[in-house]
PDB file of C-alpha atoms in Angstrom:
ATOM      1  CA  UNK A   1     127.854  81.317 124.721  1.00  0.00           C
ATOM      2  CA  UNK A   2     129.447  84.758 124.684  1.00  0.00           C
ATOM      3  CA  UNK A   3     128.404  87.992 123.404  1.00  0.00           C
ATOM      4  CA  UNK A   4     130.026  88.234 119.843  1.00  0.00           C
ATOM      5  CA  UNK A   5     128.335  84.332 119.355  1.00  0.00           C
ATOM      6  CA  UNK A   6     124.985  85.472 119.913  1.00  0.00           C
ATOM      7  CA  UNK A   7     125.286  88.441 118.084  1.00  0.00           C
ATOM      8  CA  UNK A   8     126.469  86.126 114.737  1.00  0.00           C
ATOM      9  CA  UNK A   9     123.433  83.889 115.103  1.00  0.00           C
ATOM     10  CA  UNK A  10     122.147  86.482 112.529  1.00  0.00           C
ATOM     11  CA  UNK A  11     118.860  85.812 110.158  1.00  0.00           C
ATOM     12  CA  UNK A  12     119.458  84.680 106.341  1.00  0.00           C
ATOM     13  CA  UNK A  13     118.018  85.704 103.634  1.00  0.00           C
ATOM     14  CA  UNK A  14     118.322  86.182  99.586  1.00  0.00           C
ATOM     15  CA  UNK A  15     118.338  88.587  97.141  1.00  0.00           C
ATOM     16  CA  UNK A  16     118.468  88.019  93.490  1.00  0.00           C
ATOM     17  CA  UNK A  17     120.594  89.880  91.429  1.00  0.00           C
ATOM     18  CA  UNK A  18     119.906  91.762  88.196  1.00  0.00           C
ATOM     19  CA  UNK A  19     121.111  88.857  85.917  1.00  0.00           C
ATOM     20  CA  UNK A  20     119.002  86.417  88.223  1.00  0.00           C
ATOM     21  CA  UNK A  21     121.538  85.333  89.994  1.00  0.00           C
ATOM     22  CA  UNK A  22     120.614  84.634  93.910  1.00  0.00           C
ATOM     23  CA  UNK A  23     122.984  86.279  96.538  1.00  0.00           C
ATOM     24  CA  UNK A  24     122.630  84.706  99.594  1.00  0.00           C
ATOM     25  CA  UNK A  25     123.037  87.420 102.903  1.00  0.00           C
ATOM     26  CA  UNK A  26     123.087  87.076 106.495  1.00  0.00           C
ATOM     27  CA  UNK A  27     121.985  89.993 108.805  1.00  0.00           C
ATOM     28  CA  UNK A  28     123.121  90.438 112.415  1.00  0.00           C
ATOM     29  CA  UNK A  29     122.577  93.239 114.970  1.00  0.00           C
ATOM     30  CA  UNK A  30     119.991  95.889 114.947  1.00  0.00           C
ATOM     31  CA  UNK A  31     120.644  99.572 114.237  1.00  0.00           C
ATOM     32  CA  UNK A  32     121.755 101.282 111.224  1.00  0.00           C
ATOM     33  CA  UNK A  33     122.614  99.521 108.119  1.00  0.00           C
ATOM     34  CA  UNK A  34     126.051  98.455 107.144  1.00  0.00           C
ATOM     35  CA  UNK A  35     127.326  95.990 104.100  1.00  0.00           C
ATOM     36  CA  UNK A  36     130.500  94.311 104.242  1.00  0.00           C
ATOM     37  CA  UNK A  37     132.183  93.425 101.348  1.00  0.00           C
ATOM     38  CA  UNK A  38     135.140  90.496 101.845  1.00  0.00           C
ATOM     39  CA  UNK A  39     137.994  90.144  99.129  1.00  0.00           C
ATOM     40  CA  UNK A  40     137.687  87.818  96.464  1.00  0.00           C
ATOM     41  CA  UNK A  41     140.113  85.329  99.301  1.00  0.00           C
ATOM     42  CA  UNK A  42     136.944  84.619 101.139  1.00  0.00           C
ATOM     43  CA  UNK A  43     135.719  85.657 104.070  1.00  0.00           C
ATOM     44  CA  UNK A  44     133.222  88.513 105.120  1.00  0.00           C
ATOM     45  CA  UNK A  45     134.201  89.101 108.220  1.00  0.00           C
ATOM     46  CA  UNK A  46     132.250  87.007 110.718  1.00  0.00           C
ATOM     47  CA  UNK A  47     134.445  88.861 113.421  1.00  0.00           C
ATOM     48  CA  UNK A  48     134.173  92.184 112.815  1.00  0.00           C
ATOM     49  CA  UNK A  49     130.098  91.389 112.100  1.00  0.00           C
ATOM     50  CA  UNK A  50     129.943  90.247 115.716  1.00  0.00           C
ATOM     51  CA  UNK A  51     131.859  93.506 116.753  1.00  0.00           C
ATOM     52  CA  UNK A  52     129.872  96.213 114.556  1.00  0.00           C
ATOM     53  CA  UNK A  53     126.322  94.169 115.291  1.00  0.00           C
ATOM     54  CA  UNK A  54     126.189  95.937 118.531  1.00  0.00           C
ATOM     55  CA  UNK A  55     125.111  98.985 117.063  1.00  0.00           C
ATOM     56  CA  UNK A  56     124.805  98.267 113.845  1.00  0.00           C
ATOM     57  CA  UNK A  57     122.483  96.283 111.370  1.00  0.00           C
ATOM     58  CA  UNK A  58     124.977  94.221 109.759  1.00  0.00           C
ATOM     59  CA  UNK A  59     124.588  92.598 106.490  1.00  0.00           C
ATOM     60  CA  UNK A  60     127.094  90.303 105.154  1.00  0.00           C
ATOM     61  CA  UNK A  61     127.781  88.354 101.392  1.00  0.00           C
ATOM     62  CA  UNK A  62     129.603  86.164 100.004  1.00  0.00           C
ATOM     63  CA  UNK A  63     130.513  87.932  96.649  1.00  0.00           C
ATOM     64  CA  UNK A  64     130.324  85.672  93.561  1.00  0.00           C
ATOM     65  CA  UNK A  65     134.199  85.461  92.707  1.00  0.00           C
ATOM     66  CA  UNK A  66     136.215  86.408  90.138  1.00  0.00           C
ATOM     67  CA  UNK A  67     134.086  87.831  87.493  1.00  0.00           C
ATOM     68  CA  UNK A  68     132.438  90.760  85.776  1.00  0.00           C
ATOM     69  CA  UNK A  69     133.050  94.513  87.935  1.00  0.00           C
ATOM     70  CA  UNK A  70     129.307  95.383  86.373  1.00  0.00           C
ATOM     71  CA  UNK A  71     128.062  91.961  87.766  1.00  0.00           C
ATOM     72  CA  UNK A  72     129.513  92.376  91.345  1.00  0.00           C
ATOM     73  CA  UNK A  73     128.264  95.990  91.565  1.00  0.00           C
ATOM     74  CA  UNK A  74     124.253  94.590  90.099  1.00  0.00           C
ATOM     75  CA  UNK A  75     125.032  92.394  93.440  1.00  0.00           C
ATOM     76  CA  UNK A  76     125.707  94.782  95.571  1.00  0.00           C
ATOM     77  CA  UNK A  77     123.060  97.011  94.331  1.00  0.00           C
ATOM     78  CA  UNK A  78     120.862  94.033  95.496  1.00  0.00           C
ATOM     79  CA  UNK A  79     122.139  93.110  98.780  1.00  0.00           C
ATOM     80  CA  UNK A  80     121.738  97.261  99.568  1.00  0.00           C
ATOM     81  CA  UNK A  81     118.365  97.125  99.137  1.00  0.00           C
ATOM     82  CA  UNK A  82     117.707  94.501 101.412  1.00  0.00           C
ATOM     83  CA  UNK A  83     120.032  96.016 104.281  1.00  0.00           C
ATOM     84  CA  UNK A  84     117.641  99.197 103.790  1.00  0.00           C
ATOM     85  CA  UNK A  85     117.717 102.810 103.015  1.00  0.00           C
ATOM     86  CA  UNK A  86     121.606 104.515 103.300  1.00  0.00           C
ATOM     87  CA  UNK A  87     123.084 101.812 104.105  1.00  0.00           C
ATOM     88  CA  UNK A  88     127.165 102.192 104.403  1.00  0.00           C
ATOM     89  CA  UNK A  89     129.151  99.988 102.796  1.00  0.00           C
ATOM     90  CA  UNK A  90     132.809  98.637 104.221  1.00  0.00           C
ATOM     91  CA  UNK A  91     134.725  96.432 101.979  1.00  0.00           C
ATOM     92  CA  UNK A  92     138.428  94.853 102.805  1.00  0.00           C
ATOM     93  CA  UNK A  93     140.602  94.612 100.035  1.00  0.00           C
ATOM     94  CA  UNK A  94     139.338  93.745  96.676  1.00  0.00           C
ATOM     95  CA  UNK A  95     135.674  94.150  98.737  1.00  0.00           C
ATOM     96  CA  UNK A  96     136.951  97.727  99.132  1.00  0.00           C
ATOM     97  CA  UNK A  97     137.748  98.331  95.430  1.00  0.00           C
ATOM     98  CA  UNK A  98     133.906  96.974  94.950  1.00  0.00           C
ATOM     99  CA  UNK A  99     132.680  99.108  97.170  1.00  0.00           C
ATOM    100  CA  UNK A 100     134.172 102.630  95.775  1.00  0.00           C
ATOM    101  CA  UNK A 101     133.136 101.153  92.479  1.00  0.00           C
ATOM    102  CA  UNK A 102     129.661 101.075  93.932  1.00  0.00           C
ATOM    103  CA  UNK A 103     129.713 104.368  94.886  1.00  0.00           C
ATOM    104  CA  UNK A 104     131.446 105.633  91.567  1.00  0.00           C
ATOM    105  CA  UNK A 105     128.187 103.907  89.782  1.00  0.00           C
ATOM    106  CA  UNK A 106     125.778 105.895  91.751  1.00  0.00           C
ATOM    107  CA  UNK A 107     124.316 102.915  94.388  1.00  0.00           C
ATOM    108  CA  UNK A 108     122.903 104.574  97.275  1.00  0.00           C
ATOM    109  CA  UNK A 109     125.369 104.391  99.860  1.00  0.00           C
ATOM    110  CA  UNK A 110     125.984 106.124 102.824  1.00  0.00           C
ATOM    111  CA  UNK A 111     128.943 106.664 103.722  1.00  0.00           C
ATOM    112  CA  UNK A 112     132.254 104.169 102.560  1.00  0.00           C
ATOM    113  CA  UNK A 113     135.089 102.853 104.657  1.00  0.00           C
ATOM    114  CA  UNK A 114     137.965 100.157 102.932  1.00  0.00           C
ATOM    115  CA  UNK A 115     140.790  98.465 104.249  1.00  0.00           C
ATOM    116  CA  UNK A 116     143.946  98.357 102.183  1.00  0.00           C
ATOM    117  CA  UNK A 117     141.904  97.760  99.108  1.00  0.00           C
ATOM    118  CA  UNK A 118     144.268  97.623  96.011  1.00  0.00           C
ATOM    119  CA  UNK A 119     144.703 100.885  94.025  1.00  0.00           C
ATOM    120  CA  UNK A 120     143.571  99.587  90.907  1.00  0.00           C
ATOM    121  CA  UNK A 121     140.091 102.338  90.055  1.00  0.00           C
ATOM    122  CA  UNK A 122     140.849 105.280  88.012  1.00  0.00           C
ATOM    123  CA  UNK A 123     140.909 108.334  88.959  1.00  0.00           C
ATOM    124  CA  UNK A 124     137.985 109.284  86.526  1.00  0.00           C
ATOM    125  CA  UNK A 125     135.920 106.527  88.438  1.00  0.00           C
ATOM    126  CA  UNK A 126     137.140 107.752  91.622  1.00  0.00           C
ATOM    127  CA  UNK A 127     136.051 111.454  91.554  1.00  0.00           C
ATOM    128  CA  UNK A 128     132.744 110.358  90.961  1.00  0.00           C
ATOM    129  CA  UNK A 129     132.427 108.856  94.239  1.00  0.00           C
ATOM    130  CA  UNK A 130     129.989 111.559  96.458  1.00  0.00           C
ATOM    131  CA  UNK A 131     129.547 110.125  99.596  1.00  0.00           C
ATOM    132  CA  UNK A 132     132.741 110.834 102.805  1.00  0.00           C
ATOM    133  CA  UNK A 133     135.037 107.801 102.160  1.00  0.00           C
ATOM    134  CA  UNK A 134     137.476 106.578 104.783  1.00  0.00           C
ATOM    135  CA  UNK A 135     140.930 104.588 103.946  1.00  0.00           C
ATOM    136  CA  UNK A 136     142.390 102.921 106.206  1.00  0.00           C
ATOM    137  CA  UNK A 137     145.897 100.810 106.241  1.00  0.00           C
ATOM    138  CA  UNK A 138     147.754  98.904 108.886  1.00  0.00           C
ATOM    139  CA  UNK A 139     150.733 100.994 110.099  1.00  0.00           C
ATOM    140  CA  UNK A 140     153.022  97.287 109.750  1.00  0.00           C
ATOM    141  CA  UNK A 141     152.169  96.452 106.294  1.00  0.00           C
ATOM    142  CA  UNK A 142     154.034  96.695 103.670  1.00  0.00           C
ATOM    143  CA  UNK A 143     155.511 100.740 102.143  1.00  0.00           C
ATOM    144  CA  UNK A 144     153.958 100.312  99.205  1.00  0.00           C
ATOM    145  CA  UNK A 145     150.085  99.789 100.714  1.00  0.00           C
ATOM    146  CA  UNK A 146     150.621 102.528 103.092  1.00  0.00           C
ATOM    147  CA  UNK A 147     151.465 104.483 100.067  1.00  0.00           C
ATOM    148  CA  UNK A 148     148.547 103.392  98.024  1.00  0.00           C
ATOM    149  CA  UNK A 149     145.955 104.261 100.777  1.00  0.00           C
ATOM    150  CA  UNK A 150     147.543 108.003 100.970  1.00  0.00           C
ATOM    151  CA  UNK A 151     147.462 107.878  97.286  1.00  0.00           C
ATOM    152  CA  UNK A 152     143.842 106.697  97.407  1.00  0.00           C
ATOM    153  CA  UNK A 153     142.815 109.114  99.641  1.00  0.00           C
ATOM    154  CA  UNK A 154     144.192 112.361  98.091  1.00  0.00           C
ATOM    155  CA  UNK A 155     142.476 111.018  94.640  1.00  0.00           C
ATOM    156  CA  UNK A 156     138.951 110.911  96.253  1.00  0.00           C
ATOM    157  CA  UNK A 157     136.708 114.307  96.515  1.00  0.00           C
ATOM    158  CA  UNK A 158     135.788 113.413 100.397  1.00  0.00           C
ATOM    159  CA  UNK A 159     138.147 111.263 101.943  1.00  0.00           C
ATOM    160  CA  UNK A 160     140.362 110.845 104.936  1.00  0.00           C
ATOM    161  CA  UNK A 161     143.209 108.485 105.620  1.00  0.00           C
ATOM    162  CA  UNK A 162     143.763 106.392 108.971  1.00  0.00           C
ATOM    163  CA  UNK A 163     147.149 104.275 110.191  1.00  0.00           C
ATOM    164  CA  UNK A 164     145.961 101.729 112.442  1.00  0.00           C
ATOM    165  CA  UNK A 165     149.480 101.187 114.342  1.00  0.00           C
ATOM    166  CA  UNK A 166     151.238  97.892 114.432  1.00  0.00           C
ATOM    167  CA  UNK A 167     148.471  96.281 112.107  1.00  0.00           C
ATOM    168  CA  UNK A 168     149.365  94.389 109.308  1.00  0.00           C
ATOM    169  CA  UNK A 169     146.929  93.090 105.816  1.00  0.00           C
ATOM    170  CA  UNK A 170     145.375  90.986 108.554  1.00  0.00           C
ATOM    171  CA  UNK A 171     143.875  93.379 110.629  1.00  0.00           C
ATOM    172  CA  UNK A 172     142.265  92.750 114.208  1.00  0.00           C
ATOM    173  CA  UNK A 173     138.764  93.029 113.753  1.00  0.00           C
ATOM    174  CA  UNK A 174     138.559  94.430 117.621  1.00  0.00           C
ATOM    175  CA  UNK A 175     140.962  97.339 116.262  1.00  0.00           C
ATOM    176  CA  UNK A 176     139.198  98.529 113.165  1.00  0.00           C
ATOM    177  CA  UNK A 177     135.535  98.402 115.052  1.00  0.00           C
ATOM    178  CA  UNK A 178     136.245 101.085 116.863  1.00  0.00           C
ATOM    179  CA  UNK A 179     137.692 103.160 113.916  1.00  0.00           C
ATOM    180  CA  UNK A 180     134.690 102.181 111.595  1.00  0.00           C
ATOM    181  CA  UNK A 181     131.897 102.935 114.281  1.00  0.00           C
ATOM    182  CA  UNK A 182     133.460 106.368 115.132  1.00  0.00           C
ATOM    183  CA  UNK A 183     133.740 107.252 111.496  1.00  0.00           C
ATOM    184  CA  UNK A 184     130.004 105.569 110.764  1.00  0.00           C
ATOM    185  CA  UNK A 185     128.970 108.007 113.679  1.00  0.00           C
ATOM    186  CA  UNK A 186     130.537 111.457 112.199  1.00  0.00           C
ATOM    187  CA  UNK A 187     128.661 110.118 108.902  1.00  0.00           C
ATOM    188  CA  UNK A 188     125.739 109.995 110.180  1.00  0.00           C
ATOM    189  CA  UNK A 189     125.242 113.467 111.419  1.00  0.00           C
TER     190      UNK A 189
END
């Protein structure tokens, strides 16, 4: 079994929403807290769990689907209290939407990385997002995503923008580790 196995055979657990809905969550690593949020596609990133649960205390969802923003944000709320105290949040695409959203609504987040989320939050919802926010695209997608994630950036109060070269909407999880836990680190200080 290698590393990035054992670090997914993480502990389960659930949460119950404000509506009374259960959210089911699985935890690997031990360190600081950090929530991934997947896109409404599927997926929470099992990957990049195993790469971030080195240093990290990883908590991961699977979000309820297409539904209500006010609903998915009471979930999140949730699922932040169990990963503990400041907790960061990183959401990939529509996760990443969520998780400025979360922000915008006052959760307590740390700090707030997303990966090519859509530009879809308005700017009066985005400049009341507080904590340091990174974007980040893939240097091969597509003009106009690069040019929503520098749009994104300039419309949030404390964010910074980051290329990752020659990745595309499906980004290598080994290649945006890095770039999360250095950001996570400068956060943190």
């Amino acid at each position: 079994m290698d590393e990035v196995s054992t670090m997914l055979s993480g502990v389960r657990g659930r949460v119950v929403s404000r509506d009374g809905t259960e959210i089911a969550y699985e935890r690997y690593g031990d360190g600081r807290p950090l929530v991934l949020v997947g896109g409404t596609n599927g997926g929470t990133g099992r990957a990049l769990a195993g790469l971030l649960a080195r240093r990290f205390s990883v908590v991961t969802y699977e979000r309820r689907g297409a539904g209500a923003v006010e609903r998915e944000i009471e979930d999140l709320a949730a699922v932040l209290a169990a990963a503990g105290p400041g907790a960061a949040v990183h959401g990939t695409e529509t996760g990443g939407v969520l998780a400025l959203a979360g922000a915008a609504a006052g959760l307590p987040v740390g700090a707030v990385s997303v990966y090519e989320p859509p530009y879809t939050v308005g700017a009066e919802l985005l400049g009341r997002v507080a904590p340091r926010v990174l974007v980040v695209d893939g240097g091969a997608s597509p003009a106009a995503t690069r040019h929503a994630a520098r749009a994104l950036t300039a419309a949030l109060p404390r964010a910074r923008h980051r290329t990752l070269t020659g990745q595309t909407h499906e980004v290598a999880p080994h290649v945006l580790a890095p770039v999360l836990e250095e950001f996570l680190d400068e956060s943190s200080v």
